[in-house]
Short mmCIF file of C-alpha atoms in Angstrom, two decimals:
data_model
loop_
_atom_site.label_atom_id
_atom_site.label_comp_id
_atom_site.label_asym_id
_atom_site.label_seq_id
_atom_site.Cartn_x
_atom_site.Cartn_y
_atom_site.Cartn_z
CA MET A 1 -19.47 -18.42 -18.17
CA THR A 2 -18.92 -14.93 -20.22
CA SER A 3 -21.76 -11.99 -19.39
CA LEU A 4 -23.50 -10.05 -22.68
CA PRO A 5 -25.55 -7.11 -21.62
CA ALA A 6 -29.31 -6.75 -22.52
CA ASP A 7 -30.67 -3.64 -21.47
CA ASP A 8 -32.61 -2.71 -24.22
CA ILE A 9 -34.13 -6.38 -24.10
CA ALA A 10 -37.75 -6.86 -22.54
CA SER A 11 -36.13 -9.47 -20.67
CA PRO A 12 -37.18 -10.64 -17.22
CA THR A 13 -33.23 -10.58 -16.70
CA SER A 14 -30.82 -7.96 -16.90
CA ALA A 15 -28.19 -10.62 -18.24
CA TRP A 16 -27.91 -13.58 -20.71
CA ASP A 17 -24.68 -16.02 -20.56
CA LEU A 18 -23.19 -17.13 -23.64
CA VAL A 19 -23.96 -21.09 -23.77
CA PRO A 20 -22.17 -22.99 -27.02
CA ALA A 21 -22.94 -26.28 -28.37
CA THR A 22 -21.91 -28.33 -31.01
CA VAL A 23 -22.90 -31.04 -33.43
CA LEU A 24 -20.95 -33.71 -34.89
CA CYS A 25 -21.04 -33.49 -38.73
CA ALA A 26 -22.01 -36.84 -40.01
CA THR A 27 -18.64 -36.16 -42.86
CA GLY A 28 -16.37 -36.14 -39.55
CA ALA A 29 -13.60 -38.21 -38.42
CA THR A 30 -14.86 -38.15 -34.60
CA ALA A 31 -18.29 -38.06 -35.50
CA PRO A 32 -19.94 -41.38 -34.09
CA GLU A 33 -22.18 -43.62 -35.44
CA GLY A 34 -25.37 -44.03 -34.52
CA PRO A 35 -28.70 -45.61 -36.66
CA GLY A 36 -30.48 -42.26 -36.53
CA PRO A 37 -30.23 -39.83 -39.65
CA ARG A 38 -27.35 -37.82 -40.36
CA PRO A 39 -27.69 -33.71 -39.04
CA SER A 40 -27.63 -31.53 -42.22
CA GLY A 41 -27.49 -28.04 -41.79
CA GLU A 42 -31.11 -26.89 -42.77
CA GLY A 43 -32.50 -30.13 -40.26
CA MET A 44 -30.14 -28.55 -37.60
CA ARG A 45 -32.44 -24.86 -38.03
CA ARG A 46 -35.97 -26.32 -38.61
CA VAL A 47 -35.14 -27.39 -35.17
CA ILE A 48 -33.93 -24.17 -33.86
CA ALA A 49 -36.54 -22.61 -35.52
CA HIS A 50 -39.08 -24.64 -33.89
CA HIS A 51 -38.27 -23.30 -31.06
CA ARG A 52 -37.52 -19.29 -32.32
CA LEU A 53 -34.14 -19.39 -30.02
CA VAL A 54 -32.18 -16.78 -30.82
CA GLY A 55 -28.43 -17.72 -31.54
CA ALA A 56 -25.71 -17.85 -34.00
CA CYS A 57 -24.29 -21.25 -36.26
CA ALA A 58 -21.00 -21.73 -37.74
CA GLU A 59 -20.44 -25.02 -40.26
CA GLY A 60 -17.10 -26.46 -40.31
CA PRO A 61 -16.35 -29.85 -41.90
CA ARG A 62 -16.41 -31.96 -38.92
CA ALA A 63 -18.70 -29.57 -36.80
CA THR A 64 -21.35 -27.11 -36.83
CA GLN A 65 -21.06 -24.60 -33.60
CA LEU A 66 -23.76 -23.57 -32.46
CA MET A 67 -24.22 -20.46 -29.50
CA PHE A 68 -27.13 -19.63 -27.65
CA LEU A 69 -28.41 -17.33 -24.97
CA ALA A 70 -29.31 -18.78 -21.44
CA ASP A 71 -30.65 -16.21 -18.52
CA ALA A 72 -29.52 -17.09 -14.23
CA GLU A 73 -32.15 -20.36 -14.95
CA GLY A 74 -30.56 -21.67 -17.79
CA ARG A 75 -33.42 -21.15 -20.00
CA LEU A 76 -32.43 -20.26 -23.61
CA ALA A 77 -33.06 -16.94 -25.21
CA ARG A 78 -36.24 -16.86 -27.45
CA ALA A 79 -38.26 -14.73 -29.83
CA ALA A 80 -41.53 -13.94 -28.32
CA GLU A 81 -44.65 -13.47 -31.66
CA ASP A 82 -44.55 -10.22 -30.87
CA GLY A 83 -40.17 -9.08 -31.21
CA SER A 84 -39.57 -9.45 -27.73
CA VAL A 85 -37.04 -12.05 -26.37
CA GLU A 86 -38.16 -14.19 -23.42
CA PRO A 87 -36.73 -17.25 -21.91
CA GLY A 88 -37.00 -20.25 -23.71
CA CYS A 89 -36.52 -24.33 -23.79
CA THR A 90 -33.07 -25.33 -21.30
CA LEU A 91 -30.04 -26.97 -23.34
CA ASP A 92 -31.18 -30.31 -22.01
CA GLU A 93 -34.19 -29.58 -23.87
CA LEU A 94 -32.92 -28.66 -26.66
CA SER A 95 -30.07 -31.66 -26.83
CA GLY A 96 -33.51 -33.74 -26.75
CA THR A 97 -35.29 -32.61 -29.21
CA PHE A 98 -31.73 -32.76 -31.84
CA VAL A 99 -31.77 -36.84 -30.60
CA ARG A 100 -35.23 -36.97 -31.88
CA MET A 101 -35.09 -35.40 -35.13
CA THR A 102 -31.57 -35.97 -36.16
CA GLY A 103 -30.03 -38.57 -34.18
CA ARG A 104 -27.01 -36.12 -32.74
CA PRO A 105 -27.03 -34.93 -29.39
CA LEU A 106 -25.79 -31.70 -28.50
CA GLU A 107 -22.45 -31.66 -27.22
CA PRO A 108 -20.64 -28.96 -25.18
CA GLU A 109 -17.50 -28.83 -27.91
CA ASP A 110 -16.03 -30.64 -30.40
CA PRO A 111 -14.08 -33.48 -29.52
CA GLY A 112 -11.36 -32.73 -31.65
CA LEU A 113 -10.50 -29.53 -29.84
CA ARG A 114 -6.87 -29.09 -28.62
CA ARG A 115 -5.80 -26.62 -26.81
CA VAL A 116 -2.22 -25.61 -25.93
CA LEU A 117 -0.66 -22.78 -23.61
CA LEU A 118 2.90 -20.87 -24.63
CA VAL A 119 4.17 -19.76 -21.60
CA ARG A 120 7.07 -17.82 -20.75
CA LEU A 121 8.62 -19.67 -18.52
CA ASP A 122 11.73 -21.94 -18.98
CA ALA A 123 12.68 -25.84 -17.56
CA PRO A 124 13.53 -24.76 -14.37
CA GLU A 125 10.82 -22.71 -13.68
CA LEU A 126 7.64 -25.16 -14.53
CA PRO A 127 8.10 -27.41 -11.04
CA VAL A 128 6.98 -24.79 -9.62
CA LEU A 129 4.23 -23.12 -11.33
CA ALA A 130 3.26 -26.50 -11.29
CA ALA A 131 3.19 -26.47 -7.05
CA LEU A 132 1.92 -22.90 -7.00
CA SER A 133 -1.25 -24.04 -9.40
CA GLY A 134 -1.67 -27.25 -7.87
CA THR A 135 -2.41 -28.48 -11.96
CA GLY A 136 -0.28 -31.35 -13.59
CA PHE A 137 0.84 -31.08 -16.83
CA THR A 138 3.16 -31.79 -19.43
CA ALA A 139 5.69 -29.75 -20.89
CA VAL A 140 8.47 -29.38 -23.24
CA SER A 141 10.86 -25.91 -23.56
CA ARG A 142 12.84 -24.65 -26.26
CA HIS A 143 14.88 -21.37 -25.98
CA GLY A 144 13.03 -19.83 -22.99
CA TRP A 145 9.51 -20.49 -24.02
CA SER A 146 7.47 -23.85 -23.23
CA VAL A 147 5.09 -25.75 -24.74
CA VAL A 148 2.46 -26.87 -21.85
CA VAL A 149 -0.22 -30.00 -22.42
CA PHE A 150 -2.61 -30.12 -19.25
CA ASP A 151 -4.27 -32.84 -18.00
CA ALA A 152 -7.77 -31.57 -17.05
CA GLU A 153 -9.04 -28.83 -19.34
CA VAL A 154 -10.53 -27.25 -16.11
CA ASP A 155 -6.75 -26.84 -15.46
CA PHE A 156 -6.04 -24.70 -18.71
CA TRP A 157 -8.58 -22.44 -17.75
CA ALA A 158 -6.79 -21.76 -14.14
CA VAL A 159 -3.47 -21.19 -15.08
CA ARG A 160 -4.62 -19.53 -18.42
CA THR A 161 -6.15 -16.88 -15.74
CA GLY A 162 -3.40 -16.64 -13.77
CA LEU A 163 -0.36 -16.37 -15.19
CA ALA A 164 1.54 -13.13 -14.28
CA GLU A 165 3.70 -14.27 -16.91
CA THR A 166 3.29 -13.80 -20.84
CA ALA A 167 1.82 -16.53 -22.68
CA VAL A 168 0.48 -17.81 -25.65
CA ALA A 169 -3.05 -20.14 -26.11
CA LEU A 170 -3.71 -21.87 -28.98
CA SER A 171 -6.86 -23.67 -30.01
CA SER A 172 -7.97 -26.26 -33.00
CA ASP A 173 -10.59 -28.27 -34.09
CA GLY A 174 -9.29 -28.71 -37.42
CA ALA A 175 -11.56 -26.22 -38.62
CA THR A 176 -12.17 -23.03 -36.29
CA ARG A 177 -8.31 -21.58 -35.30
CA SER A 178 -7.04 -19.07 -32.23
CA VAL A 179 -3.72 -17.61 -30.97
CA GLU A 180 -4.73 -15.54 -28.05
CA VAL A 181 -1.38 -13.59 -26.50
CA LEU A 182 -1.89 -13.58 -22.64
CA LEU A 183 -0.62 -10.39 -21.05
CA ALA A 184 -0.44 -9.86 -17.13
CA GLY A 185 -3.61 -9.80 -15.52
CA GLU A 186 -6.37 -9.52 -18.74
CA ASP A 187 -7.21 -12.85 -21.02
CA PRO A 188 -9.02 -12.55 -24.04
CA ALA A 189 -11.53 -15.13 -23.02
CA SER A 190 -12.93 -12.80 -20.99
CA VAL A 191 -13.58 -9.44 -23.12
CA THR A 192 -17.57 -9.68 -24.77
CA ASP A 193 -17.83 -6.03 -25.71
CA LEU A 194 -17.49 -5.79 -29.29
CA GLU A 195 -15.52 -2.54 -28.85
CA ALA A 196 -13.84 -3.46 -26.33
CA ALA A 197 -12.65 -6.86 -27.98
CA ASP A 198 -10.80 -4.69 -31.34
CA ALA A 199 -7.99 -4.12 -27.84
CA VAL A 200 -7.23 -7.71 -27.67
CA CYS A 201 -5.00 -9.51 -28.89
CA ALA A 202 -5.88 -12.11 -30.72
CA LEU A 203 -5.87 -13.58 -33.87
CA GLU A 204 -8.65 -15.58 -35.28
CA TRP A 205 -9.42 -18.28 -38.18
CA GLY A 206 -12.54 -20.47 -39.00
CA PRO A 207 -16.44 -20.59 -40.67
CA GLU A 208 -18.51 -18.03 -41.36
CA TRP A 209 -20.78 -17.23 -38.15
CA LEU A 210 -24.21 -16.89 -39.94
CA PRO A 211 -27.63 -16.45 -37.67
CA ALA A 212 -29.10 -19.62 -36.58
CA GLY A 213 -32.56 -19.16 -37.84
CA GLY A 214 -34.75 -19.50 -35.06
CA VAL A 215 -35.69 -15.67 -35.58
CA PRO A 216 -37.82 -15.36 -38.61
CA ALA A 217 -35.39 -13.49 -41.33
CA GLU A 218 -38.93 -11.02 -42.43
CA ALA A 219 -39.00 -9.93 -38.97
CA GLY A 220 -37.63 -6.69 -39.41
CA PRO A 221 -35.87 -4.40 -36.61
CA THR A 222 -37.07 -6.12 -33.42
CA PRO A 223 -35.25 -6.75 -30.18
CA ALA A 224 -35.07 -10.11 -30.97
CA ALA A 225 -33.43 -9.57 -34.33
CA GLN A 226 -31.58 -6.99 -33.11
CA PHE A 227 -29.80 -8.70 -30.44
CA GLU A 228 -29.13 -12.23 -32.66
CA HIS A 229 -27.19 -9.25 -34.79
CA ASP A 230 -24.79 -8.54 -32.44
CA LEU A 231 -24.90 -12.11 -31.35
CA VAL A 232 -23.44 -12.60 -34.85
CA ARG A 233 -21.55 -9.96 -34.45
CA LEU A 234 -20.14 -11.12 -31.38
CA CYS A 235 -19.09 -14.52 -32.73
CA SER A 236 -17.75 -14.15 -36.15
CA GLY A 237 -15.86 -10.38 -35.07
CA GLY A 238 -12.51 -12.40 -37.06
CA THR A 239 -9.35 -10.35 -36.54
CA SER A 240 -9.29 -6.59 -36.78
CA GLU A 241 -6.59 -4.32 -37.97
CA LEU A 242 -6.17 -2.97 -34.19
CA GLN A 243 -5.62 -6.63 -33.03
CA ILE A 244 -2.94 -7.74 -35.55
CA GLU A 245 -1.34 -4.41 -34.49
CA SER A 246 -1.31 -5.53 -31.07
CA VAL A 247 0.09 -8.62 -31.47
CA ALA A 248 3.06 -7.07 -33.92
CA SER A 249 4.10 -4.91 -31.06
CA VAL A 250 3.90 -7.39 -28.29
CA PHE A 251 6.57 -9.15 -30.32
CA ASP A 252 8.76 -6.42 -31.77
CA LEU A 253 7.89 -7.40 -35.23
CA ASP A 254 8.74 -4.22 -37.82
CA PRO A 255 6.61 -3.03 -41.19
CA ALA A 256 7.84 -6.48 -43.48
CA GLU A 257 6.76 -9.06 -40.27
CA THR A 258 3.65 -7.37 -39.70
CA ASN A 259 2.42 -6.99 -43.21
CA ARG A 260 3.92 -10.98 -43.01
CA LEU A 261 0.72 -11.09 -40.58
CA ARG A 262 -1.52 -9.56 -41.72
CA ASN A 263 -1.48 -11.86 -44.83
CA TYR A 264 -1.62 -15.01 -42.81
CA VAL A 265 -4.20 -13.68 -40.93
CA GLN A 266 -6.48 -12.94 -44.08
CA GLY A 267 -5.78 -16.34 -45.80
CA GLU A 268 -7.91 -19.53 -45.47
CA SER A 269 -8.05 -21.44 -41.75
CA THR A 270 -5.40 -24.55 -42.58
CA ASP A 271 -3.50 -26.67 -40.48
CA LEU A 272 -0.72 -24.62 -41.56
CA VAL A 273 -1.47 -21.31 -40.17
CA LEU A 274 -0.37 -21.59 -36.66
CA GLU A 275 2.81 -23.21 -37.48
CA SER A 276 3.24 -20.05 -40.05
CA VAL A 277 2.57 -17.35 -37.07
CA LEU A 278 4.34 -18.49 -34.18
CA GLN A 279 7.32 -19.19 -36.55
CA LEU A 280 6.77 -15.43 -37.64
CA LEU A 281 6.45 -14.58 -33.89
CA GLY A 282 9.96 -16.31 -32.83
CA LEU A 283 8.04 -18.84 -30.78
CA PRO A 284 8.71 -22.58 -30.77
CA VAL A 285 6.31 -24.12 -34.01
CA LEU A 286 5.85 -27.37 -32.36
CA ALA A 287 2.90 -25.71 -29.66
CA ALA A 288 1.34 -25.62 -33.20
CA LYS A 289 1.93 -29.38 -34.28
CA VAL A 290 0.92 -30.30 -31.01
CA VAL A 291 -1.99 -28.19 -30.77
CA GLU A 292 -3.16 -29.51 -34.61
CA GLY A 293 -2.54 -32.94 -33.83
CA ARG A 294 0.02 -33.83 -36.07
CA ARG A 295 3.05 -34.26 -32.88
CA GLU A 296 2.21 -35.73 -29.39
CA LEU A 297 3.73 -34.11 -26.91
CA THR A 298 4.94 -36.78 -24.75
CA GLY A 299 6.69 -38.33 -27.06
CA THR A 300 8.76 -35.58 -28.00
CA GLU A 301 12.30 -35.13 -26.74
CA GLY A 302 12.94 -33.51 -23.93
CA ALA A 303 9.08 -33.79 -22.77
CA GLU A 304 8.47 -34.20 -19.03
CA HIS A 305 5.63 -34.56 -16.94
CA TYR A 306 5.18 -32.27 -14.05
CA GLU A 307 2.18 -32.91 -10.90
CA PRO A 308 1.89 -30.26 -8.06
CA THR A 309 4.46 -30.86 -4.68
CA GLY A 310 5.69 -28.80 -2.06
CA VAL A 311 6.77 -25.63 -2.96
CA GLY A 312 10.35 -26.35 -1.46
CA ALA A 313 10.59 -29.87 -3.88
CA ALA A 314 9.68 -27.76 -6.75
CA LEU A 315 12.26 -25.19 -6.50
CA LEU A 316 14.93 -27.99 -5.91
CA ARG A 317 14.16 -29.71 -8.66
CA GLY A 318 14.30 -26.19 -10.97
CA MET A 319 17.65 -25.60 -9.72
CA THR A 320 18.62 -29.34 -11.30
CA THR A 321 16.73 -28.72 -14.35
CA GLU A 322 18.87 -27.84 -17.28
CA PRO A 323 17.21 -24.28 -18.89
CA THR A 324 16.55 -23.78 -22.39
CA GLY A 325 16.88 -19.57 -22.79
CA ASP A 326 20.25 -18.08 -23.82
CA GLY A 327 20.34 -15.26 -21.12
CA LEU A 328 23.08 -15.07 -19.04
CA PHE A 329 22.29 -16.22 -15.97
CA ALA A 330 20.51 -19.21 -17.94
CA ARG A 331 24.22 -20.05 -19.74
CA TYR A 332 25.29 -20.04 -16.08
CA GLN A 333 22.80 -22.53 -15.09
CA ARG A 334 23.32 -24.35 -18.02
CA ALA A 335 26.78 -25.02 -17.00
CA LEU A 336 26.16 -26.45 -13.44
CA VAL A 337 24.09 -29.06 -14.70
CA ARG A 338 25.82 -30.69 -16.75
CA ARG A 339 29.16 -29.90 -14.75
CA PRO A 340 28.21 -30.06 -11.39
CA GLU A 341 32.40 -30.41 -10.84
CA LEU A 342 32.22 -26.74 -10.74
CA LEU A 343 30.34 -26.03 -7.81
CA LEU A 344 32.88 -28.45 -5.89
CA ALA A 345 35.59 -26.66 -6.99
CA VAL A 346 34.37 -23.21 -5.93
CA ALA A 347 33.52 -24.48 -2.80
CA GLY A 348 36.71 -25.27 -2.07
CA THR A 349 37.93 -21.95 -3.30
CA GLU A 350 35.98 -20.78 -0.67
CA THR A 351 36.10 -22.95 2.10
CA ALA A 352 39.79 -22.16 1.96
CA LEU A 353 39.21 -18.92 1.75
CA GLY A 354 37.03 -18.34 5.19
CA VAL A 355 39.66 -20.89 6.75
CA GLY A 356 42.12 -18.64 6.30
CA LEU A 357 40.32 -14.91 6.97
CA ALA A 358 39.34 -16.78 10.19
CA GLY A 359 43.33 -17.64 11.13
CA ALA A 360 43.46 -13.70 10.32
CA ALA A 361 40.60 -12.56 12.79
CA ARG A 362 41.62 -14.63 15.57
CA ARG A 363 44.87 -12.81 15.54
CA GLY A 364 42.89 -9.34 16.54
CA GLY A 365 42.98 -6.14 15.28
CA ALA A 366 41.44 -2.64 13.72
CA GLY A 367 39.83 -5.35 10.89
CA ALA A 368 39.32 -8.57 12.79
CA ARG A 369 35.76 -8.31 13.12
CA VAL A 370 35.02 -7.71 9.27
CA LEU A 371 37.55 -10.56 8.60
CA GLY A 372 35.03 -12.56 10.89
CA THR A 373 31.87 -11.49 9.43
CA LEU A 374 33.71 -12.33 5.81
CA SER A 375 34.78 -15.14 6.91
CA ALA A 376 31.28 -16.43 8.11
CA ALA A 377 30.08 -15.22 4.74
CA LEU A 378 32.31 -17.55 2.59
CA LEU A 379 31.78 -20.75 4.37
CA ALA A 380 28.31 -20.09 4.82
CA ASP A 381 28.14 -19.80 0.79
CA ALA A 382 30.69 -22.74 0.45
CA ALA A 383 28.10 -25.14 2.37
CA ALA A 384 25.05 -23.85 -0.23
CA GLU A 385 27.89 -24.69 -2.95
CA SER A 386 28.15 -28.74 -1.49
CA ALA A 387 24.57 -28.61 -0.98
CA TYR A 388 23.63 -27.84 -4.53
CA TYR A 389 26.45 -29.82 -5.53
CA ALA A 390 25.45 -33.11 -4.05
CA ALA A 391 21.26 -32.24 -5.51
CA LEU A 392 22.76 -31.90 -8.25
CA ARG A 393 24.63 -35.28 -8.93
CA GLY A 394 21.68 -36.91 -7.09
CA ALA A 395 19.46 -35.48 -9.69
CA ARG A 396 21.60 -36.77 -12.76
CA ARG A 397 22.10 -40.04 -10.97
CA ARG A 398 18.44 -40.30 -10.99
CA ARG A 399 18.10 -39.60 -14.19
CA THR A 400 20.55 -42.06 -15.71
CA GLU A 401 18.30 -44.75 -13.77
CA GLU A 402 15.30 -43.73 -15.35
CA ILE A 403 17.32 -44.16 -18.78
CA SER A 404 19.25 -46.86 -17.99
CA GLY A 405 16.31 -48.89 -16.52
CA THR A 406 18.24 -49.54 -13.11
CA ALA A 407 17.05 -49.78 -9.76
CA GLY A 408 19.61 -49.49 -7.39
CA PRO A 409 21.47 -45.84 -6.66
CA ALA A 410 25.20 -47.93 -6.67
CA ASP A 411 24.56 -49.34 -10.03
CA ARG A 412 26.31 -47.89 -12.79
CA VAL A 413 25.26 -47.41 -16.58
CA PRO A 414 27.44 -50.17 -18.88
CA GLY A 415 29.96 -48.15 -20.76
CA THR A 416 30.58 -44.98 -18.00
CA PRO A 417 33.97 -43.76 -17.73
CA PRO A 418 35.20 -43.33 -14.30
CA ALA A 419 36.40 -39.88 -13.14
CA PRO A 420 38.90 -38.14 -14.21
CA GLY A 421 41.62 -37.33 -12.42
CA SER A 422 41.56 -33.83 -12.82
CA ARG A 423 38.34 -34.26 -10.32
CA ALA A 424 40.30 -36.63 -8.52
CA ARG A 425 42.89 -33.96 -7.64
CA LEU A 426 40.07 -31.46 -7.42
CA ARG A 427 39.10 -33.49 -4.44
CA ARG A 428 42.82 -33.93 -2.99
CA PHE A 429 43.64 -30.53 -3.25
CA PHE A 430 40.62 -29.01 -1.08
CA GLY A 431 40.87 -32.37 1.30
CA LEU A 432 38.34 -34.06 0.12
CA HIS A 433 40.11 -36.77 -1.16
CA ARG A 434 39.30 -40.61 0.45
CA GLY A 435 41.17 -42.99 1.12
#
């Protein structure tokens, strides 16, 4: 949880924690069935007013979002008779009252909420991410970026706060949506100061936040009323001009593109707004389709599931994975993965040169030591290239078996052509032909 200062509030504690809650609406597709009366906005406000809780609420089409404040012992902040702030009931006790009066419990968040992480890592780097973070996830890579959906909610938060690369966190529950640009060492979710929040690269859409009704409107400028006002401001801060300019700066948008981004931010919260923003920023729009529930990542072409393994095994898997980026190194690795026989040719050439230099070094002379060193380097590199070739061939064979459904390593996919004659000639030339 994040801390909100409360130095000017007459409270037994010096800080309160933000505590979110959700009440599913009767008309929502995800609303559970039950015999109790359906909750309404007025009914929920009566419950909160009964407990005199300091809170904020936002009514969406499927759920009502609530935000409260709790002390270190989990007691929610309430307005005292004199207008000060004091600890009240716990969230569990409030949920029990909701069940009795509305038939609906308080949920920690909307069950329809989906989160997706866009990381600036290509497919070969994802096994290492899983190994180092100890998390499991499903991912698809596009043009050097990866769309990642984690197996567990805690894994999402663990990775987003520990990434050293630029990333974009998307969230949507069908009403409230956000795009958060995560720069190295800066997480928007950790910022609660009302002024510092303007400097965070975050774009938000959603319903309007209002006082929850626990503090009487006629209370005047009491500490509880002021604190509720600050809480509403924190929840409904929206997107400032500085935040728009910050996102535009990170993605090098020109003035016309920045104006388009501003129009998207100031528009309505629709299921296409995230897709439009990602397209403008040059990011894979697949992430928006996934977070809005219009596409499942597991059924997408190129989707892979990654489990945490040893770093060595992760590096080997990464070296045998085809990248999707457009850089020079990515194109080089992609060529090797698609045609591993190129490595065999390079290794053969290095072996021939290494043997030749070794023979020259044995004849002695002033440059014998230099020639011997070069020969050893070439032969060592040739051995590494040969090992890389074997790893690529093994990875290709495993992928072929997965696609064809065969189990034996010696099985061949029907219709697979034999090795071309040029490859056989290369093997004979470098002395690798068998039989």
